[in-house]
XYZ file of C-alpha atoms in Angstrom:
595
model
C 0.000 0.000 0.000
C 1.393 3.531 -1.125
C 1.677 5.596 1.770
C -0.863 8.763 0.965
C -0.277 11.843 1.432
C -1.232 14.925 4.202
C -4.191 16.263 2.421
C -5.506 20.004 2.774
C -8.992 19.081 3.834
C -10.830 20.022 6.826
C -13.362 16.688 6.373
C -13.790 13.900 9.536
C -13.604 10.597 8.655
C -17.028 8.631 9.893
C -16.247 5.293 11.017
C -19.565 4.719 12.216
C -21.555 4.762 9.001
C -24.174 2.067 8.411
C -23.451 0.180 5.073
C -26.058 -1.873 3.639
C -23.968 -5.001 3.056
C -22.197 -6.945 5.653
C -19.892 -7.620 3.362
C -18.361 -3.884 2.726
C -18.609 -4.024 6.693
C -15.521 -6.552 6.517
C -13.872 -4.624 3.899
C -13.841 -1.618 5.689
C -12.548 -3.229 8.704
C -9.628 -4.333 7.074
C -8.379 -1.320 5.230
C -8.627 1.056 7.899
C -5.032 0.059 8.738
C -2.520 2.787 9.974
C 1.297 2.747 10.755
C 2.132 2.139 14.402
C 4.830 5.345 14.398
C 8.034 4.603 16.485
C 7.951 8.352 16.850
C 4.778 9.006 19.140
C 6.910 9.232 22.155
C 9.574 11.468 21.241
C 7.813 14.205 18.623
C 4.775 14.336 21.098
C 5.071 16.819 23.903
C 3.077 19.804 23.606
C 0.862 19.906 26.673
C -0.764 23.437 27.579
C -0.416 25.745 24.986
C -3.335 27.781 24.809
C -5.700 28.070 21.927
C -5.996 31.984 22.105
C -1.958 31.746 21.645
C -1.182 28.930 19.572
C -0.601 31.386 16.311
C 1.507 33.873 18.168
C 4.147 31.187 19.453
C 7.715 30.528 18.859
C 8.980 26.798 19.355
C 11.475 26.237 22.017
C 11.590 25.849 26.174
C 9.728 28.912 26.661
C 7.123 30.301 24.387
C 7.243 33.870 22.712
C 5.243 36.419 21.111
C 5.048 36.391 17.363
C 7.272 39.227 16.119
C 5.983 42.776 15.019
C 5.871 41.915 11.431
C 2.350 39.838 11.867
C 0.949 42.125 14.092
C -1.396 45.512 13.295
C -0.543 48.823 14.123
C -3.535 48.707 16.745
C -1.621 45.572 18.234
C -4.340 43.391 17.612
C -3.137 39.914 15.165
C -2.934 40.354 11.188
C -4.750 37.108 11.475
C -8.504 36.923 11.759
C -8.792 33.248 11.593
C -7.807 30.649 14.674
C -6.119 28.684 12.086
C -3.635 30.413 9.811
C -0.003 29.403 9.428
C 2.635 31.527 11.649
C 4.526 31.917 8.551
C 2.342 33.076 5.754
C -1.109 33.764 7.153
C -2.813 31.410 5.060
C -6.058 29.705 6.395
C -5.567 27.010 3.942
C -4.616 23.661 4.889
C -3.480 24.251 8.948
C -1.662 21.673 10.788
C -0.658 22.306 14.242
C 2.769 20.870 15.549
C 2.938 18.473 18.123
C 5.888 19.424 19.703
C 5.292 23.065 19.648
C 2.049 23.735 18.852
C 2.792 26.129 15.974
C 0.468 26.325 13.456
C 1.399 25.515 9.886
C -0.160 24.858 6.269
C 0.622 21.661 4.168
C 2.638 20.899 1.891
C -0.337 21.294 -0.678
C -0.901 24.885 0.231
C 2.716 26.731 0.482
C 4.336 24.044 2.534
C 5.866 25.794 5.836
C 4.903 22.756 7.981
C 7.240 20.465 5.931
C 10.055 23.362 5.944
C 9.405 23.427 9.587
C 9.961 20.548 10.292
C 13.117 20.239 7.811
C 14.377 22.401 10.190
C 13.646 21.301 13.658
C 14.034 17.353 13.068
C 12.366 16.450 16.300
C 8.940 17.693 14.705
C 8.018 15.277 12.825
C 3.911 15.156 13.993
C 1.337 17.213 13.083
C -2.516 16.925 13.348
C -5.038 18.457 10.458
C -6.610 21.114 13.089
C -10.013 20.036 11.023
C -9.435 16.453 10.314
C -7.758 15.686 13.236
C -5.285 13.043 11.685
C -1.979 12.936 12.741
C 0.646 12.572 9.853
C 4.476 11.921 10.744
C 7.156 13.257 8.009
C 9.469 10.687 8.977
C 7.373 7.910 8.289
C 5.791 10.151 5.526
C 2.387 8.444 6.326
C -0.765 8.924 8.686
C -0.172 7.403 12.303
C -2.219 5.762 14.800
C -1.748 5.148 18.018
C -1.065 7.581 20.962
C 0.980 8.421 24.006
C 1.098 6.645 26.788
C -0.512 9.187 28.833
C -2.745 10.132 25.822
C -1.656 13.813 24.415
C -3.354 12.966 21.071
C -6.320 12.362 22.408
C -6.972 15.262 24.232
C -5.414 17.164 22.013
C -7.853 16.106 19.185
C -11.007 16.770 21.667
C -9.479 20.291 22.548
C -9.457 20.983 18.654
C -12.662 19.474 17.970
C -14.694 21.167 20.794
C -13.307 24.638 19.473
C -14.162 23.883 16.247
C -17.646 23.027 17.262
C -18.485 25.591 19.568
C -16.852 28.015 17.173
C -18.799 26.985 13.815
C -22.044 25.422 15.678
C -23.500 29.189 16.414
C -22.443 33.107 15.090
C -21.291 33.576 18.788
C -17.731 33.051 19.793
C -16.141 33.596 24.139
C -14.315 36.844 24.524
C -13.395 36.552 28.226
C -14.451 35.145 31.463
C -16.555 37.015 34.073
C -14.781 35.377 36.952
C -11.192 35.811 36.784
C -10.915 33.981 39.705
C -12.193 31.044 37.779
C -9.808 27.371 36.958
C -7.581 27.995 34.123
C -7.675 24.521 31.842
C -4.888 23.751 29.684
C -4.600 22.507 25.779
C -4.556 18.830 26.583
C -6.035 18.945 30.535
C -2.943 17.411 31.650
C 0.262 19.051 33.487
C 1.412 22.321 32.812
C 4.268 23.189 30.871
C 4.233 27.094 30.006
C 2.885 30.013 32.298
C 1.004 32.392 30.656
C -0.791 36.089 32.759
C -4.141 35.861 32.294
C -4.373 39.541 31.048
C -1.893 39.108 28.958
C -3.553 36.216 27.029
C -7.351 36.455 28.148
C -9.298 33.593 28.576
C -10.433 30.511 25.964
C -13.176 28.062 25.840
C -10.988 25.222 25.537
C -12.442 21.287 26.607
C -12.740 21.203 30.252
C -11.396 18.168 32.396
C -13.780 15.587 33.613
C -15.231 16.716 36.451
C -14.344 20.362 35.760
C -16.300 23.368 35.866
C -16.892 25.382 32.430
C -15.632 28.920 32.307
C -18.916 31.143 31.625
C -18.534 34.139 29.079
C -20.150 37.281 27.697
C -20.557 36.356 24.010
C -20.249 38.853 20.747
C -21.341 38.388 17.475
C -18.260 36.401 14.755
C -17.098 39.341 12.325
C -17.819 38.045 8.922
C -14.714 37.070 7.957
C -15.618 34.303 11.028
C -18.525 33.268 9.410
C -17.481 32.873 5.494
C -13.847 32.628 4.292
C -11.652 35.133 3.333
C -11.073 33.571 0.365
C -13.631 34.806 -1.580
C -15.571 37.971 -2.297
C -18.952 38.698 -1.180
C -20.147 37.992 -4.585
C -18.389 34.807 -5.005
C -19.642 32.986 -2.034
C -21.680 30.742 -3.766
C -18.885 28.573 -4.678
C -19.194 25.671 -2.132
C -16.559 22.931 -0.973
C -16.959 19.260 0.014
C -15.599 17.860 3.044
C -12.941 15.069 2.930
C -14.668 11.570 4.339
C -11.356 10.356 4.271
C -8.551 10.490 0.946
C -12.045 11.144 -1.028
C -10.339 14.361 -2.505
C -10.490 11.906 -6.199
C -13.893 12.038 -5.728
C -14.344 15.483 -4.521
C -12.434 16.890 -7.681
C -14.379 14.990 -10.033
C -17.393 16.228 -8.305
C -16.557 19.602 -8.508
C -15.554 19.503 -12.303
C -18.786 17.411 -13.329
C -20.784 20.621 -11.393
C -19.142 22.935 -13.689
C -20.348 21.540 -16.562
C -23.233 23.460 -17.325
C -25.658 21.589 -19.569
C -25.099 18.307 -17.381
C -25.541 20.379 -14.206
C -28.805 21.671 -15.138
C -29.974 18.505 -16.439
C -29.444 16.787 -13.121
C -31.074 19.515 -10.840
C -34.331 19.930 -12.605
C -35.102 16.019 -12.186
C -37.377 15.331 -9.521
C -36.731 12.432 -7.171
C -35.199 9.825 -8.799
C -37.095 6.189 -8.721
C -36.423 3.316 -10.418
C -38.646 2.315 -12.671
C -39.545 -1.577 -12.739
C -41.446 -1.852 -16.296
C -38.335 -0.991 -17.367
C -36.107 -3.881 -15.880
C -34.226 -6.094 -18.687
C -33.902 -9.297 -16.889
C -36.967 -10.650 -14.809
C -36.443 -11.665 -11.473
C -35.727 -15.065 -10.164
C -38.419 -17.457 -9.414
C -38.843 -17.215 -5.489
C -38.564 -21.066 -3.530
C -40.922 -22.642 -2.233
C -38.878 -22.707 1.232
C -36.824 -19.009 1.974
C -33.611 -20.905 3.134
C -30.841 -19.154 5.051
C -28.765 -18.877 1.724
C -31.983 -17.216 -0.406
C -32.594 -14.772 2.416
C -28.788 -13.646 2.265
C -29.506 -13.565 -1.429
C -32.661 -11.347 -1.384
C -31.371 -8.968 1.599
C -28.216 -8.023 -1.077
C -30.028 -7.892 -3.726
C -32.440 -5.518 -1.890
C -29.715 -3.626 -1.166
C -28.276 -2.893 -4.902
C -31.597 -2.538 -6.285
C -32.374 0.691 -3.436
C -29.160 1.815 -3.863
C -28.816 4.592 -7.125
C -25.748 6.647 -7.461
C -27.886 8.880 -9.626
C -29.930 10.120 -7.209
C -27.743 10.195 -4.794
C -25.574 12.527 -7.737
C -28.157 14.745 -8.110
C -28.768 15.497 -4.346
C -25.585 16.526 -4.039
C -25.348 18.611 -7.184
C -28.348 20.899 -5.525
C -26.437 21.075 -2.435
C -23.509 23.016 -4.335
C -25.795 25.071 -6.562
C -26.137 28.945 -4.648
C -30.078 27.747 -3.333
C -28.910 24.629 -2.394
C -27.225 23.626 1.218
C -27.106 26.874 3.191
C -23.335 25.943 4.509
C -20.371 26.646 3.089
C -19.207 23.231 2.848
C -21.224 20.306 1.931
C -20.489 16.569 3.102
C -21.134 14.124 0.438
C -21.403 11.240 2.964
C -24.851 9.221 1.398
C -23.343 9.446 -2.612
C -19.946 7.873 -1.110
C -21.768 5.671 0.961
C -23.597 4.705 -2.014
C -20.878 3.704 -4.128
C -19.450 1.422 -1.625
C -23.057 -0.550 -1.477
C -22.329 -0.582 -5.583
C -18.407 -1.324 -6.239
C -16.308 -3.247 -3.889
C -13.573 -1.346 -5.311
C -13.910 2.405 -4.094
C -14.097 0.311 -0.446
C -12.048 1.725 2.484
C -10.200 5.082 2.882
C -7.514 4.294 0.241
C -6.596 7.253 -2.309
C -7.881 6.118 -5.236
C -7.836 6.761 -9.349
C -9.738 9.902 -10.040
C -10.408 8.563 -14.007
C -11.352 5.547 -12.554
C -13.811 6.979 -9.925
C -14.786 9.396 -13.607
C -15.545 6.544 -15.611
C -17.443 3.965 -13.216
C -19.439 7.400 -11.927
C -20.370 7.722 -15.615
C -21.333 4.357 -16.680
C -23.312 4.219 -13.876
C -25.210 7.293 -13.882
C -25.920 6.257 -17.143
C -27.300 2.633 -16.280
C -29.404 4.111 -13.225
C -30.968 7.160 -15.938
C -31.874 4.311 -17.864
C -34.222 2.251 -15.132
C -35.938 5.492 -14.761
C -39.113 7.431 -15.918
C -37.028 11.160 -17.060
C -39.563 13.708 -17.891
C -39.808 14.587 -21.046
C -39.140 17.735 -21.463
C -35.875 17.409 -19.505
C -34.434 14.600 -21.760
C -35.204 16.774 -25.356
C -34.102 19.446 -23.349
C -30.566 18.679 -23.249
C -30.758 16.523 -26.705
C -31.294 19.869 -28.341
C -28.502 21.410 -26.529
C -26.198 18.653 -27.434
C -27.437 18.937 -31.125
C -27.372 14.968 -30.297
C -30.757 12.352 -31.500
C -32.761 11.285 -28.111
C -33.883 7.154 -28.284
C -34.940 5.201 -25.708
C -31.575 3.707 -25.269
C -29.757 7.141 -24.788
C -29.555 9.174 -21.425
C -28.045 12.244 -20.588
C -24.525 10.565 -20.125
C -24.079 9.519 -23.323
C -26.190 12.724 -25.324
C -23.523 14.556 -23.127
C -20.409 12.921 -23.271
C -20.413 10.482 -25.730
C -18.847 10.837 -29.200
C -17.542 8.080 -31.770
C -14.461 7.228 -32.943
C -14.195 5.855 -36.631
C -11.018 3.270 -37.026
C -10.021 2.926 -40.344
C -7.363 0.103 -41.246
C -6.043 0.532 -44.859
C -4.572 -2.601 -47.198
C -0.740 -1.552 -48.116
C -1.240 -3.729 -51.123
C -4.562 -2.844 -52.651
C -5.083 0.148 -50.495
C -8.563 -1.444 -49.564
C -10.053 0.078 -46.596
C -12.383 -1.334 -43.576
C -14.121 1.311 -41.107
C -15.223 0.849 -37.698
C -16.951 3.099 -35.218
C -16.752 2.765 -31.445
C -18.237 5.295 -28.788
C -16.013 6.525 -26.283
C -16.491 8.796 -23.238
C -13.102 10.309 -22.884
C -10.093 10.234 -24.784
C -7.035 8.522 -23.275
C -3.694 10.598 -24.109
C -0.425 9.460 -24.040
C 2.387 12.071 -22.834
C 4.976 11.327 -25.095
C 8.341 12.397 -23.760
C 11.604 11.215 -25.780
C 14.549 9.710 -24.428
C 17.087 13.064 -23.191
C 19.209 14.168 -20.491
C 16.194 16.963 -19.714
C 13.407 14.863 -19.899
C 12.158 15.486 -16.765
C 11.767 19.478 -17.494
C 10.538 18.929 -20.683
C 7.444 20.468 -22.256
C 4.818 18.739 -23.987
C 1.848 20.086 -25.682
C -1.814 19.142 -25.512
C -2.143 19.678 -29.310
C 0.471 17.333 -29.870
C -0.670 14.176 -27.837
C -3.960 15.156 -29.814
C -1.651 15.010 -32.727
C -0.029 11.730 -32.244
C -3.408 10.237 -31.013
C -4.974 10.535 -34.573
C -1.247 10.015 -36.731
C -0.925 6.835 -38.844
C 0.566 3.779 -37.818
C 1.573 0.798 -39.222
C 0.483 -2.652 -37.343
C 2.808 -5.020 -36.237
C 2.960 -8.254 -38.461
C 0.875 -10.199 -35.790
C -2.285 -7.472 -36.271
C -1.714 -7.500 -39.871
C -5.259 -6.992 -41.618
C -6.694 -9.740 -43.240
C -7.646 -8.137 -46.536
C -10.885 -9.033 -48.767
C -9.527 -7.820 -51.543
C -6.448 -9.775 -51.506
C -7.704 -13.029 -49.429
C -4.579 -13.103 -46.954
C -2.777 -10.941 -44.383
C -1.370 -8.160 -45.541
C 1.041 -5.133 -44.362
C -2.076 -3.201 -43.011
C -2.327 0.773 -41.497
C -4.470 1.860 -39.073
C -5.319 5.614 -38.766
C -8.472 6.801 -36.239
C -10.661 9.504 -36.764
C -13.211 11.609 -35.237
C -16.795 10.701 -36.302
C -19.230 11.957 -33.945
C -18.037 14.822 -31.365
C -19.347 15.314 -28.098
C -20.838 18.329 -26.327
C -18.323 17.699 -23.502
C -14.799 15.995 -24.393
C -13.080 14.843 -21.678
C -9.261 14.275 -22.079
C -7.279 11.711 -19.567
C -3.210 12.186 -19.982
C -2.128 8.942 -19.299
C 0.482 10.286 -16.482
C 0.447 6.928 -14.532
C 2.669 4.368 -16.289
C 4.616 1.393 -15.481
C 8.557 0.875 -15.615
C 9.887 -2.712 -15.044
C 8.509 -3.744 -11.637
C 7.320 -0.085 -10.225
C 4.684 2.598 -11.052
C 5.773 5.945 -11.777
C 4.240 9.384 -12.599
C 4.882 11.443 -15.750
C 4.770 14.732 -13.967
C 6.068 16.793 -16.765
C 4.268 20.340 -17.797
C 1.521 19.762 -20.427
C 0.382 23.120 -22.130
C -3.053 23.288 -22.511
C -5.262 26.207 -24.170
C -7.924 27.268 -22.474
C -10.370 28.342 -25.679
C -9.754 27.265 -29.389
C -9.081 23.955 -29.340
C -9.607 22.732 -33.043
C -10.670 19.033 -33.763
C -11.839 19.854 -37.257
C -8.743 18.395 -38.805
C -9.676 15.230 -37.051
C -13.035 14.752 -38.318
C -13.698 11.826 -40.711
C -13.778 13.445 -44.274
C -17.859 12.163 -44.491
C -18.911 13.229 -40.919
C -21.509 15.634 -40.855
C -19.520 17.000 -38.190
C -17.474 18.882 -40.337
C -20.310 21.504 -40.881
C -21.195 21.751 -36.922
C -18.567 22.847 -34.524
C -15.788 21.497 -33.628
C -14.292 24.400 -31.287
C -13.952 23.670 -28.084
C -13.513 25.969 -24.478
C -11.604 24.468 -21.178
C -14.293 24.433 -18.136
C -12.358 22.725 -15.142
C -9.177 20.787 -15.260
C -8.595 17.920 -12.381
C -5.064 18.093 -10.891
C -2.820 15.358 -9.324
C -0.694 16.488 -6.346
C 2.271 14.096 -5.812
C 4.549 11.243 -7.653
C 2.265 8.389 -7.438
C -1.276 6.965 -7.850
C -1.154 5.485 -4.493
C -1.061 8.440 -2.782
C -0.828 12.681 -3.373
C -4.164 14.537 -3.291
C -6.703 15.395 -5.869
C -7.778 19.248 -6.802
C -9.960 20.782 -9.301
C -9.950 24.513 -10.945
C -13.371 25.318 -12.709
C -14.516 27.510 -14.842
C -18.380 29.016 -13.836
C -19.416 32.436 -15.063
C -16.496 33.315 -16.228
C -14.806 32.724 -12.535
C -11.835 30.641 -12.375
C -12.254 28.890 -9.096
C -9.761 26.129 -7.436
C -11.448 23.603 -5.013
C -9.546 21.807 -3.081
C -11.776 19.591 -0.643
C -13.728 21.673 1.729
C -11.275 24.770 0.624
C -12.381 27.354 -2.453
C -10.545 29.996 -3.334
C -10.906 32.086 -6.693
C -7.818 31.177 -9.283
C -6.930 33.312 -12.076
C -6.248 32.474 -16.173
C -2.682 32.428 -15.521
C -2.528 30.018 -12.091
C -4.386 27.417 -13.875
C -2.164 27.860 -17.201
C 0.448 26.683 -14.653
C -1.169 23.934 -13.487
C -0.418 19.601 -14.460
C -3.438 18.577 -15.517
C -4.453 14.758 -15.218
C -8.096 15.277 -16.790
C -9.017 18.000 -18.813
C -12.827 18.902 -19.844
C -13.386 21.101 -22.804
C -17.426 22.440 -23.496
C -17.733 22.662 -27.461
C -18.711 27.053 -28.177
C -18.984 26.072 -32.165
């Protein structure tokens, strides 16, 4: 198992979800495996630092006041936010230290917790101060496990009870009314550090068992409490999705599927999706005459795929992100991932998994689910006429949407016979071509020219030759593809994952990419009636891969909605401009035809 990587999400993993089958039960149970860290007892020692302080701290015996630069002229903190790094600012992606309690951003955001700890060797823990896993750079994996006289654990209930009480109401503590009252301590255990209660004021941290709460006057959250600072007023709309648990592959696709426009719209104005049972293929099985143990195992699974729709589940949360949706900021697609689980044994567990992958099987089974089910009509020739595509029974919005054809053409080197073929696809699968040089690694490729060598002419190996017609034998054969049918969406996968001898690497070379203007036309078959209808094409929302391997790194998205670049990255938005996402390595790439 690759070891994944610290991910800039501030989702909770929930380990007590019910799943339908017992089956995924056991599955689960067996890949929520983490390392056993030899370091717990050694990087583990921060025991009182206060909340109220832990962004204005030095590490060390003794702690300090940050420094004038990241404080106003007023003397009251540049930083709004209870979790921003101590070297940037940056709200993205905190981690707090576990040996000092400093407050730092991943490695995803700008990366001063990894720098931190390159420098101070002995911090090698940190815990997501939203997730509330603990990752170790030495081991360069998550951890379980915990002290012996259980720092982690109170550590994580401090965090979480501020984050609660914090986000559960617009009301925040300013200061105690009794200053006479118990001061409580980060982790309730022995303190380590001194602090003047003027000096620091008072914090509604978790109180001790048996402990009195501090009570406090209460004042409204400025705004910048309530929403983040990442976006303007007018761009609030945008909406995250909280990490379940390395779901960021599914929370990218997510978000890039949302920006599509005609598919978004399609899915929201469907009412309640139900399947449909006139319109099952295969008729059920003849019930025994006596249930036995082993039919009733039988029924209660089957019972359990047959309630269980991704599509509806799809379109729920697709509402939930739309500006009338889910009235918080962050939306928690718990049901759709529990959902998949009850439908593929493969997306089982917390593993990081293949974002294409998740693409395609979310695809083919919207599409199979759309199927089973009574779709208004007005909402299926809806998007046929904006696809310019021909509605039949056996089409559904995936494939008027995203499906085009592909016409293989093999050509006789003798008699120059040809034979055609046509095959749907849903994406297009891209090589990244990168010869054989002492700068490979730097290298630049182009998105036009994988396009390129995708449609060139080759010649087949003598053990594909073609067997001709014409001439009655095997013959020295080409093969050349061409477009035939072009969708309203293309999607384009660069095939960045690849194998070398015994290991799996990562092409992670720069692929330039335009963002409006790409031109198929030239890959059209010359009898398509395609030729006369567009083939232009505008970039909507690339998917990004963080990291140098499929196993692990962490999954991003930067979209494209009225004319707003925007850059989700789990339960984090933040508005991206033209030139950040030029500079992006994109792994999937969706282009909306424009004529």
């Amino acid at each position: 198992m690759a070891a994944p990587i610290e991910r800039g999400s501030r989702g909770t993993v929930d380990l007590g979800r019910s799943v339908a089958r017992k089956k995924v039960v056991r599955l689960v149970e067996t890949t929520l495996v983490m390392v056993g860290c030899p370091h717990l007892g050694r990087a583990v020692r921060v025991t009182s630092v206060k909340l109220h302080k832990l962004n204005r701290t030095d590490p060390g015996n003794s702690l300090k006041a940050r420094s004038h630069d990241n404080t106003k002229e007023d003397g009251s903190d540049k930083i709004n936010s209870p979790w921003s790094c101590f070297v940037c600012g940056t709200e993205e992606s905190p981690w707090i230290c576990l040996s000092c309690g400093l407050i730092h951003c991943g490695r995803y955001s700008n990366g001063d917790g990894m720098r931190h700890y390159e420098s101070n060797d002995d911090h090698a823990l940190t815990m997501d101060c939203f997730s509330y896993s603990v990752f170790c750079y030495k081991c360069d994996d998550y951890v379980a496990g915990d002290t012996i006289d259980r720092k982690i654990y109170n550590m994580r209930n401090t965090l979480q009870y501020h984050n609660s009480s914090r986000l559960s109401n617009k009301y925040m503590d300013e200061e105690a009314e009794d200053e006479d009252t118990e001061r409580y301590d980060l982790g309730n255990e022995v303190k380590r550090y001194k602090y003047d209660e003027e000096e620091i004021g008072s914090v509604l941290e978790y109180p001790p068992s048996g402990g009195k709460q501090i009570r406090t006057r209460k004042r409204k959250l400025s705004p910048s409490h309530v929403q983040s600072k990442s976006l303007d007023s007018d761009e609030r709309y945008a909406k995250g999705l909280r990490n379940l648990g390395n779901t960021c592959f599914m929370n990218a696709v997510l978000q890039a599927l949302n920006s599509l426009e005609t598919f978004r719209e399609f899915m929201v104005m469907l009412p309640s999706l139900e399947y449909d049972d006139i319109s099952k293929s295969t008729p059920s099985p003849l019930t025994p005459r006596y249930k036995t143990r082993r039919y009733a195992q039988c029924a209660s699974e089957q019972a359990a795929e047959d309630t269980t729709m991704l599509a509806e589940e799809l379109r729920k949360i697709l509402i939930a992100l739309s500006p009338n949706g889910s009235p918080s900021s962050c939306v928690s697609p718990d049901a759709l991932f529990q959902a998949v689980w009850g439908l593929n044994d493969r997306f089982v567990g917390y593993n990081q998994q293949d974002c294409h992958e998740f693409l395609r099987y979310t695809l083919d089974q919207l599409h199979a689910d759309l199927r089973r089910c009574r779709i208004p009509d007005d909402c299926a020739w809806r998007v046929a006429s904006e696809c310019a595509a021909e509605y039949s029974p056996t089409s559904s919005a995936v494939s008027l949407i995203f499906e085009g054809a592909l016409q293989s053409q093999v050509t006789c080197m003798s008699c120059k016979m040809t034979s055609n073929k046509q095959d749907p696809f849903l994406d297009l699968s891209l090589d990244v071509h990168i010869p054989p040089s002492s700068n490979a690694r730097s290298m630049i490729v182009s998105l036009t020219e994988c396009i390129r060598r995708f449609f060139e002419k080759e010649q087949l190996e003598h053990c594909e030759e073609y067997m001709c017609g014409s001439c009655k034998e095997r013959k020295p054969s080409t093969k050349q593809l061409f477009l035939r049918c072009l969708p309203k969406i293309l999607c384009l996968h660069l095939k960045r994952f690849r194998w070398s001898h015994t290991s799996r690497g990562k092409v992670d070379n720069m692929v330039d990419f335009p963002i409006c203007g790409l031109d198929l036309s030239q890959y059209v078959s010359p009898n398509s009636r395609m030729r006369a209808n567009g083939c232009i094409y505008d970039l909507t929302s690339i998917v990004v891969h963080h990291g140098s391997g499929m196993g692990g790194g962490h999954y991003t998205s930067y979209c494209l909605r009225d004319g707003r670049w925007t850059h989700y990255n789990d339960s984090t938005v933040k508005v991206a401009d033209t030139k950040t996402v030029l500079k992006q390595k994109p792994y999937i790439l969706f282009y909306t035809r424009s004529r």
